[in-house]
mmCIF file of C-alpha atoms and ligand atoms in Angstrom:
data_model
loop_
_atom_site.group_PDB
_atom_site.id
_atom_site.type_symbol
_atom_site.label_atom_id
_atom_site.label_comp_id
_atom_site.label_asym_id
_atom_site.label_seq_id
_atom_site.Cartn_x
_atom_site.Cartn_y
_atom_site.Cartn_z
ATOM 1 C CA MET A 1 58.661 87.731 -21.238
ATOM 2 C CA THR A 2 56.922 86.496 -24.649
ATOM 3 C CA THR A 3 53.837 87.888 -26.538
ATOM 4 C CA SER A 4 52.424 84.727 -28.105
ATOM 5 C CA HIS A 5 48.959 85.946 -29.349
ATOM 6 C CA ILE A 6 45.732 84.624 -28.099
ATOM 7 C CA HIS A 7 43.581 83.485 -30.023
ATOM 8 C CA ARG A 8 40.419 82.524 -28.005
ATOM 9 C CA ALA A 9 39.762 82.895 -24.572
ATOM 10 C CA LEU A 10 37.399 82.279 -21.857
ATOM 11 C CA VAL A 11 36.790 84.876 -19.183
ATOM 12 C CA LEU A 12 34.864 83.624 -16.209
ATOM 13 C CA GLY A 13 32.855 86.255 -14.750
ATOM 14 C CA GLY A 14 33.666 88.364 -17.848
ATOM 15 C CA SER A 15 30.246 90.365 -16.855
ATOM 16 C CA GLY A 16 31.902 92.111 -14.239
ATOM 17 C CA PHE A 17 33.868 95.347 -13.790
ATOM 18 C CA ILE A 18 37.230 94.073 -14.271
ATOM 19 C CA GLY A 19 36.107 91.259 -16.571
ATOM 20 C CA SER A 20 33.706 93.483 -18.699
ATOM 21 C CA HIS A 21 37.119 95.495 -19.575
ATOM 22 C CA LEU A 22 39.228 92.659 -20.005
ATOM 23 C CA CYS A 23 36.601 91.044 -22.685
ATOM 24 C CA GLU A 24 36.841 94.534 -24.400
ATOM 25 C CA SER A 25 40.465 94.566 -24.335
ATOM 26 C CA LEU A 26 41.075 91.272 -25.892
ATOM 27 C CA LEU A 27 38.351 91.595 -28.790
ATOM 28 C CA ASP A 28 40.730 94.813 -29.749
ATOM 29 C CA SER A 29 43.546 92.906 -29.951
ATOM 30 C CA GLY A 30 41.671 90.560 -31.927
ATOM 31 C CA THR A 31 40.974 87.683 -29.721
ATOM 32 C CA SER A 32 38.050 86.029 -29.747
ATOM 33 C CA VAL A 33 36.020 85.751 -26.389
ATOM 34 C CA ILE A 34 33.439 83.151 -24.794
ATOM 35 C CA CYS A 35 32.454 85.041 -21.926
ATOM 36 C CA VAL A 36 30.718 82.926 -18.598
ATOM 37 C CA ASP A 37 28.691 84.812 -16.179
ATOM 38 C CA ASN A 38 25.614 83.958 -13.849
ATOM 39 C CA PHE A 39 25.321 87.798 -13.146
ATOM 40 C CA SER A 40 25.522 86.998 -9.367
ATOM 41 C CA THR A 41 27.188 90.470 -9.099
ATOM 42 C CA GLY A 42 27.860 91.401 -12.552
ATOM 43 C CA ASN A 43 25.802 93.573 -14.586
ATOM 44 C CA ALA A 44 24.334 92.818 -18.203
ATOM 45 C CA VAL A 45 25.291 95.986 -19.492
ATOM 46 C CA ASN A 46 28.783 95.877 -18.935
ATOM 47 C CA ILE A 47 29.158 93.849 -21.695
ATOM 48 C CA GLN A 48 26.093 94.971 -23.878
ATOM 49 C CA SER A 49 27.630 96.451 -26.378
ATOM 50 C CA LEU A 50 30.188 93.732 -26.875
ATOM 51 C CA LEU A 51 26.815 91.137 -28.103
ATOM 52 C CA GLU A 52 27.054 92.693 -31.153
ATOM 53 C CA VAL A 53 31.365 92.576 -31.671
ATOM 54 C CA LYS A 54 32.173 89.577 -33.880
ATOM 55 C CA GLY A 55 34.209 87.253 -32.143
ATOM 56 C CA PHE A 56 32.204 87.636 -28.705
ATOM 57 C CA GLN A 57 29.870 84.898 -27.477
ATOM 58 C CA LEU A 58 28.010 84.904 -24.081
ATOM 59 C CA VAL A 59 26.716 81.986 -21.900
ATOM 60 C CA GLU A 60 25.072 82.264 -18.429
ATOM 61 C CA HIS A 61 26.144 80.039 -16.098
ATOM 62 C CA ASP A 62 27.190 79.552 -13.060
ATOM 63 C CA ILE A 63 31.290 78.390 -12.937
ATOM 64 C CA THR A 64 30.172 75.846 -9.571
ATOM 65 C CA GLU A 65 28.527 73.701 -12.501
ATOM 66 C CA PRO A 66 29.733 71.479 -15.013
ATOM 67 C CA LEU A 67 30.302 74.187 -18.058
ATOM 68 C CA PRO A 68 28.642 73.202 -21.106
ATOM 69 C CA ASP A 69 30.982 72.617 -24.201
ATOM 70 C CA ILE A 70 32.982 75.798 -25.413
ATOM 71 C CA GLY A 71 35.269 74.569 -27.921
ATOM 72 C CA MET A 72 38.728 74.714 -27.665
ATOM 73 C CA VAL A 73 40.029 77.992 -25.950
ATOM 74 C CA ASP A 74 44.401 78.602 -25.512
ATOM 75 C CA ALA A 75 43.453 80.703 -22.475
ATOM 76 C CA ILE A 76 41.443 81.162 -19.356
ATOM 77 C CA PHE A 77 40.925 84.252 -17.463
ATOM 78 C CA HIS A 78 39.134 83.230 -14.053
ATOM 79 C CA LEU A 79 37.628 86.166 -12.658
ATOM 80 C CA ALA A 80 34.376 84.686 -11.161
ATOM 81 C CA SER A 81 33.910 85.536 -7.893
ATOM 82 C CA PRO A 82 32.372 87.915 -5.835
ATOM 83 C CA ALA A 83 34.993 90.721 -4.953
ATOM 84 C CA SER A 84 33.863 93.517 -3.002
ATOM 85 C CA PRO A 85 33.222 93.270 0.755
ATOM 86 C CA ALA A 86 29.530 93.714 0.509
ATOM 87 C CA ASP A 87 29.083 91.456 -2.196
ATOM 88 C CA TYR A 88 31.122 88.506 -0.197
ATOM 89 C CA HIS A 89 29.394 89.101 3.007
ATOM 90 C CA ARG A 90 25.918 88.679 1.240
ATOM 91 C CA LEU A 91 27.332 85.522 -0.844
ATOM 92 C CA PRO A 92 29.407 84.121 1.992
ATOM 93 C CA ILE A 93 29.394 80.248 0.777
ATOM 94 C CA GLU A 94 29.011 81.306 -2.907
ATOM 95 C CA THR A 95 32.159 83.046 -2.714
ATOM 96 C CA LEU A 96 33.987 80.052 -1.030
ATOM 97 C CA ARG A 97 32.591 77.910 -3.693
ATOM 98 C CA ALA A 98 34.026 80.347 -6.614
ATOM 99 C CA GLY A 99 36.951 79.957 -5.000
ATOM 100 C CA SER A 100 37.146 76.152 -4.829
ATOM 101 C CA ILE A 101 34.762 74.339 -7.050
ATOM 102 C CA GLY A 102 34.900 77.253 -9.830
ATOM 103 C CA THR A 103 38.654 76.886 -9.656
ATOM 104 C CA GLU A 104 38.724 73.397 -9.594
ATOM 105 C CA ARG A 105 36.490 73.136 -12.672
ATOM 106 C CA ALA A 106 38.452 76.053 -14.288
ATOM 107 C CA LEU A 107 41.462 74.263 -14.276
ATOM 108 C CA GLU A 108 39.997 71.243 -15.493
ATOM 109 C CA ILE A 109 38.676 72.876 -18.719
ATOM 110 C CA ALA A 110 42.610 74.258 -18.738
ATOM 111 C CA SER A 111 44.039 70.942 -18.829
ATOM 112 C CA ALA A 112 41.752 69.365 -21.171
ATOM 113 C CA ASN A 113 42.141 72.587 -23.442
ATOM 114 C CA ASN A 114 46.486 72.639 -22.708
ATOM 115 C CA ALA A 115 45.426 76.429 -22.242
ATOM 116 C CA ARG A 116 47.009 79.451 -20.516
ATOM 117 C CA PHE A 117 45.317 79.699 -17.396
ATOM 118 C CA VAL A 118 45.032 82.885 -15.353
ATOM 119 C CA LEU A 119 43.854 83.416 -11.680
ATOM 120 C CA ALA A 120 42.634 86.382 -10.769
ATOM 121 C CA SER A 121 44.224 86.341 -7.141
ATOM 122 C CA THR A 122 44.004 89.229 -4.602
ATOM 123 C CA SER A 123 46.341 91.419 -2.516
ATOM 124 C CA GLU A 124 43.708 89.988 -0.083
ATOM 125 C CA VAL A 125 45.624 87.174 0.390
ATOM 126 C CA TYR A 126 48.417 89.164 2.382
ATOM 127 C CA GLY A 127 45.452 89.865 4.847
ATOM 128 C CA ASP A 128 46.593 92.316 7.513
ATOM 129 C CA PRO A 129 50.437 92.906 6.355
ATOM 130 C CA GLN A 130 53.012 92.953 8.292
ATOM 131 C CA VAL A 131 55.601 93.252 5.939
ATOM 132 C CA HIS A 132 55.185 96.385 3.843
ATOM 133 C CA PRO A 133 55.207 97.004 0.869
ATOM 134 C CA GLN A 134 53.860 93.378 -0.097
ATOM 135 C CA HIS A 135 56.018 91.400 -1.931
ATOM 136 C CA GLU A 136 54.810 87.878 -3.125
ATOM 137 C CA THR A 137 57.433 86.255 -1.286
ATOM 138 C CA TYR A 138 55.391 87.533 1.595
ATOM 139 C CA PHE A 139 52.966 84.855 2.729
ATOM 140 C CA GLY A 140 50.297 86.950 4.468
ATOM 141 C CA ASN A 141 48.497 87.608 8.132
ATOM 142 C CA VAL A 142 44.843 86.566 7.500
ATOM 143 C CA ASN A 143 42.300 85.706 10.202
ATOM 144 C CA PRO A 144 40.648 82.452 8.878
ATOM 145 C CA VAL A 145 37.674 82.776 10.665
ATOM 146 C CA GLY A 146 36.665 86.463 10.487
ATOM 147 C CA PRO A 147 33.945 87.705 8.322
ATOM 148 C CA ARG A 148 36.699 88.654 5.569
ATOM 149 C CA SER A 149 37.927 84.921 5.631
ATOM 150 C CA VAL A 150 35.501 83.579 3.042
ATOM 151 C CA TYR A 151 36.992 86.050 0.135
ATOM 152 C CA ASP A 152 40.532 85.872 1.363
ATOM 153 C CA GLU A 153 40.884 81.887 2.273
ATOM 154 C CA ALA A 154 38.736 81.118 -0.997
ATOM 155 C CA LYS A 155 41.144 83.026 -2.555
ATOM 156 C CA ARG A 156 44.811 81.425 -1.246
ATOM 157 C CA TYR A 157 42.981 77.960 -1.485
ATOM 158 C CA ALA A 158 42.187 78.829 -5.391
ATOM 159 C CA GLU A 159 46.161 79.632 -5.341
ATOM 160 C CA ALA A 160 47.065 76.308 -3.518
ATOM 161 C CA LEU A 161 44.638 74.368 -5.997
ATOM 162 C CA THR A 162 46.228 76.607 -9.366
ATOM 163 C CA SER A 163 49.936 75.700 -7.926
ATOM 164 C CA ALA A 164 48.815 71.694 -7.586
ATOM 165 C CA TYR A 165 47.604 71.695 -11.183
ATOM 166 C CA ARG A 166 50.823 73.365 -12.171
ATOM 167 C CA ARG A 167 53.006 71.181 -10.208
ATOM 168 C CA SER A 168 50.810 67.835 -10.538
ATOM 169 C CA ARG A 169 49.154 68.102 -13.769
ATOM 170 C CA SER A 170 51.903 70.124 -15.321
ATOM 171 C CA VAL A 171 49.051 73.108 -16.339
ATOM 172 C CA ASN A 172 50.145 76.288 -17.540
ATOM 173 C CA THR A 173 49.134 78.690 -14.622
ATOM 174 C CA ALA A 174 50.049 82.253 -13.569
ATOM 175 C CA ILE A 175 48.366 83.848 -10.529
ATOM 176 C CA ALA A 176 47.717 87.292 -10.601
ATOM 177 C CA ARG A 177 47.484 89.061 -6.897
ATOM 178 C CA ILE A 178 45.244 92.281 -7.853
ATOM 179 C CA PHE A 179 45.107 95.516 -5.429
ATOM 180 C CA ASN A 180 42.108 97.560 -5.461
ATOM 181 C CA THR A 181 41.616 98.132 -8.908
ATOM 182 C CA TYR A 182 38.828 101.246 -9.900
ATOM 183 C CA GLY A 183 37.281 102.360 -12.711
ATOM 184 C CA PRO A 184 34.125 103.118 -14.462
ATOM 185 C CA ARG A 185 31.190 100.268 -14.001
ATOM 186 C CA MET A 186 32.292 100.030 -10.333
ATOM 187 C CA ARG A 187 28.988 99.920 -9.015
ATOM 188 C CA ALA A 188 28.397 103.079 -6.462
ATOM 189 C CA GLU A 189 26.928 100.737 -4.089
ATOM 190 C CA ASP A 190 29.160 98.241 -3.999
ATOM 191 C CA GLY A 191 31.109 99.082 -0.458
ATOM 192 C CA ARG A 192 34.355 99.856 -2.173
ATOM 193 C CA MET A 193 36.581 102.881 -1.058
ATOM 194 C CA ILE A 194 36.464 104.837 -4.560
ATOM 195 C CA PRO A 195 32.671 104.917 -5.892
ATOM 196 C CA THR A 196 31.538 105.174 -2.515
ATOM 197 C CA PHE A 197 33.406 108.316 -2.460
ATOM 198 C CA ILE A 198 32.644 109.408 -5.859
ATOM 199 C CA ALA A 199 28.540 108.658 -4.815
ATOM 200 C CA GLN A 200 28.922 110.447 -1.663
ATOM 201 C CA SER A 201 30.335 113.650 -3.402
ATOM 202 C CA LEU A 202 27.874 113.871 -6.273
ATOM 203 C CA ALA A 203 25.384 113.505 -3.755
ATOM 204 C CA GLY A 204 27.080 116.386 -1.533
ATOM 205 C CA ASP A 205 26.851 113.913 1.255
ATOM 206 C CA LYS A 206 29.627 113.413 3.800
ATOM 207 C CA LEU A 207 32.074 111.374 2.746
ATOM 208 C CA THR A 208 32.308 108.201 5.317
ATOM 209 C CA VAL A 209 35.745 107.032 6.123
ATOM 210 C CA THR A 210 35.904 104.118 8.745
ATOM 211 C CA GLY A 211 38.193 103.858 11.547
ATOM 212 C CA THR A 212 40.715 106.582 11.860
ATOM 213 C CA GLY A 213 40.939 107.248 7.730
ATOM 214 C CA GLN A 214 45.094 106.290 8.658
ATOM 215 C CA GLN A 215 44.933 102.700 7.005
ATOM 216 C CA THR A 216 46.444 102.674 3.530
ATOM 217 C CA ARG A 217 45.100 101.643 0.179
ATOM 218 C CA SER A 218 46.936 101.818 -3.162
ATOM 219 C CA ILE A 219 44.463 102.095 -6.164
ATOM 220 C CA CYS A 220 44.916 101.311 -9.875
ATOM 221 C CA PHE A 221 42.715 102.399 -12.983
ATOM 222 C CA VAL A 222 41.189 99.748 -14.456
ATOM 223 C CA SER A 223 43.007 99.609 -17.752
ATOM 224 C CA ASP A 224 46.180 99.051 -16.351
ATOM 225 C CA THR A 225 45.140 96.195 -14.090
ATOM 226 C CA VAL A 226 43.315 94.576 -17.695
ATOM 227 C CA ALA A 227 46.982 95.065 -19.533
ATOM 228 C CA GLY A 228 48.951 93.332 -16.233
ATOM 229 C CA LEU A 229 46.612 90.503 -16.617
ATOM 230 C CA ILE A 230 47.389 90.052 -20.796
ATOM 231 C CA ALA A 231 50.161 91.001 -20.062
ATOM 232 C CA LEU A 232 50.772 87.791 -17.736
ATOM 233 C CA ALA A 233 48.993 85.336 -20.050
ATOM 234 C CA ARG A 234 50.810 86.242 -22.902
ATOM 235 C CA SER A 235 54.343 85.373 -20.705
ATOM 236 C CA ASN A 236 54.955 82.143 -19.422
ATOM 237 C CA GLU A 237 55.506 83.678 -15.943
ATOM 238 C CA PRO A 238 53.735 81.273 -13.303
ATOM 239 C CA GLY A 239 53.297 84.185 -10.603
ATOM 240 C CA PRO A 240 52.355 84.787 -7.854
ATOM 241 C CA ILE A 241 52.565 88.853 -9.357
ATOM 242 C CA ASN A 242 51.365 91.434 -7.891
ATOM 243 C CA ILE A 243 49.318 94.200 -10.468
ATOM 244 C CA GLY A 244 48.665 97.418 -8.490
ATOM 245 C CA ASN A 245 49.662 100.861 -8.638
ATOM 246 C CA PRO A 246 52.191 101.449 -5.565
ATOM 247 C CA VAL A 247 50.850 105.178 -4.943
ATOM 248 C CA GLU A 248 49.865 104.433 -1.502
ATOM 249 C CA ALA A 249 47.740 107.111 0.352
ATOM 250 C CA SER A 250 45.771 106.917 3.679
ATOM 251 C CA VAL A 251 41.973 106.202 3.331
ATOM 252 C CA ALA A 252 41.295 109.733 4.801
ATOM 253 C CA GLU A 253 43.480 111.069 1.827
ATOM 254 C CA TRP A 254 41.923 109.458 -1.035
ATOM 255 C CA ALA A 255 38.390 110.758 0.314
ATOM 256 C CA VAL A 256 39.732 114.663 -0.121
ATOM 257 C CA ARG A 257 41.146 113.896 -3.113
ATOM 258 C CA VAL A 258 38.252 112.175 -4.698
ATOM 259 C CA ALA A 259 36.028 115.253 -3.692
ATOM 260 C CA ALA A 260 38.449 117.599 -5.011
ATOM 261 C CA ILE A 261 38.212 116.024 -8.167
ATOM 262 C CA ALA A 262 34.423 115.456 -8.162
ATOM 263 C CA GLY A 263 34.211 119.086 -7.275
ATOM 264 C CA SER A 264 32.761 118.271 -3.637
ATOM 265 C CA THR A 265 33.543 120.272 -0.459
ATOM 266 C CA ALA A 266 31.644 118.054 1.914
ATOM 267 C CA GLU A 267 33.507 117.030 5.425
ATOM 268 C CA LEU A 268 34.307 113.554 6.369
ATOM 269 C CA ASP A 269 32.187 111.677 8.451
ATOM 270 C CA PHE A 270 34.397 109.277 10.569
ATOM 271 C CA ILE A 271 32.303 105.902 10.850
ATOM 272 C CA ASP A 272 32.952 102.531 13.290
ATOM 273 C CA ALA A 273 36.346 100.770 12.141
ATOM 274 C CA VAL A 274 36.028 97.241 10.101
ATOM 275 C CA GLU A 275 36.926 94.350 11.831
ATOM 276 C CA ASP A 276 40.481 92.609 10.293
ATOM 277 C CA ASP A 277 40.415 95.832 7.871
ATOM 278 C CA PRO A 278 44.056 95.852 6.813
ATOM 279 C CA ARG A 279 46.407 98.686 8.014
ATOM 280 C CA ARG A 280 48.449 99.178 5.172
ATOM 281 C CA ARG A 281 48.148 98.100 1.639
ATOM 282 C CA CYS A 282 51.027 98.648 -1.394
ATOM 283 C CA PRO A 283 52.154 96.310 -3.959
ATOM 284 C CA ASP A 284 55.934 95.925 -4.155
ATOM 285 C CA ILE A 285 55.663 95.609 -8.118
ATOM 286 C CA SER A 286 59.300 94.689 -8.976
ATOM 287 C CA ARG A 287 58.244 91.407 -10.150
ATOM 288 C CA ALA A 288 56.329 92.426 -12.929
ATOM 289 C CA ARG A 289 58.398 95.263 -14.058
ATOM 290 C CA LEU A 290 61.316 92.728 -14.527
ATOM 291 C CA ARG A 291 58.917 89.679 -15.547
ATOM 292 C CA LEU A 292 56.258 91.112 -17.586
ATOM 293 C CA GLY A 293 57.692 94.659 -18.463
ATOM 294 C CA TRP A 294 54.523 95.875 -17.049
ATOM 295 C CA GLU A 295 53.893 99.143 -15.069
ATOM 296 C CA PRO A 296 50.849 101.460 -14.445
ATOM 297 C CA LEU A 297 50.050 104.325 -17.149
ATOM 298 C CA ILE A 298 47.202 105.711 -15.973
ATOM 299 C CA GLY A 299 48.448 108.937 -13.501
ATOM 300 C CA ILE A 300 45.701 108.749 -10.347
ATOM 301 C CA ASP A 301 44.210 112.265 -11.292
ATOM 302 C CA ALA A 302 43.262 111.546 -14.861
ATOM 303 C CA GLY A 303 41.838 108.247 -13.796
ATOM 304 C CA LEU A 304 40.008 109.301 -10.846
ATOM 305 C CA ARG A 305 38.590 112.245 -13.522
ATOM 306 C CA ARG A 306 38.206 109.684 -15.893
ATOM 307 C CA THR A 307 35.775 107.394 -13.072
ATOM 308 C CA VAL A 308 33.924 110.507 -11.394
ATOM 309 C CA ASP A 309 33.244 111.380 -15.909
ATOM 310 C CA TRP A 310 31.653 108.234 -15.685
ATOM 311 C CA PHE A 311 29.718 108.029 -12.659
ATOM 312 C CA THR A 312 28.193 111.721 -13.852
ATOM 313 C CA HIS A 313 27.569 110.337 -17.368
ATOM 314 C CA PRO A 314 27.122 105.874 -16.776
ATOM 315 C CA THR A 315 25.495 105.112 -20.179
ATOM 316 C CA SER A 316 28.470 106.615 -21.995
ATOM 317 C CA PRO A 317 30.858 104.108 -23.754
ATOM 318 C CA ALA A 318 33.384 103.808 -20.284
ATOM 319 C CA PRO A 319 36.782 105.068 -21.295
ATOM 320 C CA THR A 320 39.511 102.884 -20.527
ATOM 321 C CA SER A 321 42.232 103.206 -23.088
ATOM 322 C CA VAL A 322 45.342 104.602 -22.263
ATOM 323 C CA GLY A 323 45.006 107.317 -24.560
HETATM 324 P P1 NAD B 401 32.689 92.042 -9.928
HETATM 325 O O1 NAD B 401 31.951 91.242 -8.665
HETATM 326 O O2 NAD B 401 32.513 92.886 -10.842
HETATM 327 O O3 NAD B 401 33.022 90.850 -11.244
HETATM 328 C C1 NAD B 401 32.930 89.452 -10.717
HETATM 329 C C2 NAD B 401 32.130 88.663 -11.413
HETATM 330 O O4 NAD B 401 31.926 87.427 -11.566
HETATM 331 C C3 NAD B 401 30.749 89.202 -11.512
HETATM 332 O O5 NAD B 401 30.165 89.267 -13.025
HETATM 333 C C4 NAD B 401 29.955 88.057 -11.217
HETATM 334 O O6 NAD B 401 28.726 88.081 -11.907
HETATM 335 C C5 NAD B 401 30.531 87.256 -11.493
HETATM 336 N N1 NAD B 401 30.483 85.561 -10.776
HETATM 337 C C6 NAD B 401 30.426 85.262 -9.540
HETATM 338 N N2 NAD B 401 30.274 84.454 -9.245
HETATM 339 C C7 NAD B 401 30.312 83.647 -10.070
HETATM 340 C C8 NAD B 401 30.165 82.123 -10.317
HETATM 341 N N3 NAD B 401 29.632 81.447 -9.416
HETATM 342 N N4 NAD B 401 29.592 81.608 -11.692
HETATM 343 C C9 NAD B 401 29.895 82.497 -12.984
HETATM 344 N N5 NAD B 401 30.005 83.681 -12.675
HETATM 345 C C10 NAD B 401 30.284 84.636 -11.627
HETATM 346 O O7 NAD B 401 34.699 91.954 -9.324
HETATM 347 P P2 NAD B 401 35.735 92.824 -10.040
HETATM 348 O O8 NAD B 401 35.817 93.662 -9.123
HETATM 349 O O9 NAD B 401 35.691 92.437 -11.098
HETATM 350 O O10 NAD B 401 36.447 91.438 -9.941
HETATM 351 C C11 NAD B 401 36.794 90.680 -10.670
HETATM 352 C C12 NAD B 401 37.749 89.616 -9.914
HETATM 353 O O11 NAD B 401 38.939 90.246 -9.344
HETATM 354 C C13 NAD B 401 37.569 89.134 -8.783
HETATM 355 O O12 NAD B 401 38.065 87.450 -8.972
HETATM 356 C C14 NAD B 401 38.284 89.833 -7.841
HETATM 357 O O13 NAD B 401 38.075 88.679 -6.445
HETATM 358 C C15 NAD B 401 39.656 89.763 -8.217
HETATM 359 N N6 NAD B 401 39.969 91.048 -8.011
HETATM 360 C C16 NAD B 401 39.641 92.176 -7.902
HETATM 361 C C17 NAD B 401 39.948 93.220 -7.132
HETATM 362 C C18 NAD B 401 39.643 94.642 -7.433
HETATM 363 O O14 NAD B 401 39.578 96.120 -6.705
HETATM 364 N N7 NAD B 401 38.758 94.749 -8.152
HETATM 365 C C19 NAD B 401 40.983 93.432 -6.606
HETATM 366 C C20 NAD B 401 41.497 92.217 -6.238
HETATM 367 C C21 NAD B 401 40.955 90.761 -6.963
#
């Protein structure tokens, strides 16, 4: 574990859900931030307040194209990729290109700057896991031609490319495998479980649960995920390192819990199962605890309450700090 200060960071995908919180957190700790985003799934509103902050710079750009000169940086966070199933089904080729060409361009910038590189990979590299909970040593169970493959395989390729740049070009890389993250600034319509249940609860609609609802998920509040990414960037660890909250529950249980917090008494509506949907998902975070001294700090009910509050008043500042 090291605690080296990051002076100037490049955040690719910085106007997205996690990226905007990451930009904010870096600025709070005195790091200058260049946010690059093509707004394909991100929202300019997420970073609007940062445009006034000293040390923040926005570059509207597609990372699959050569980047304009942005000056020296000492850390690069690569989060630029469609991330929700609704988005990557709508943008399948773009997702593969962001993970492949985009990652290569990002690694070249890291190489030229001698910068620390952090890849935002995903628990989806484990596919429908046959090992539970998922430890970083598990190689995964991914269908390479199914509808989810554009995302899963793009990230697996990005991990392979990152590892190759580390091995053959001595680039200082790290791989974070992020598990389901939730919090303010998620889009109600992005198709992910928590925003869907919150939006349905607040509208008084039935909560749509796919399949039997017995498939499990583990959810991590966004400030915890961001703290994990920054801890990884400040360390010398190559990863892969799981970043997630090992509190596991079935999708049906999450629906009931969200409804209770949002004050809804609506019933669950069981709809068709999703193809290749993982049956179980829970991170083993012993490596992150040991090597980064990191673990989630925000309790589930507190995180869900903050998220529901933000969905109720989306124009208010998104509360992500630990306090
Ligand atoms: P998001 O869609 O809100 O953010 C992604 C951002 O990347 C958006 O602002 C989008 O406009 C931008 N982007 C996409 N393609 C781009 C391109 N070619 N050039 C420039 N910008 C581009 O998603 P998120 O939930 O904030 O996820 C951020 C990252 O974290 C993604 O790489 C995702 O795979 C990873 N991740 C997220 C989760 C989660 O639960 N949210 C879990 C695992 C991994």
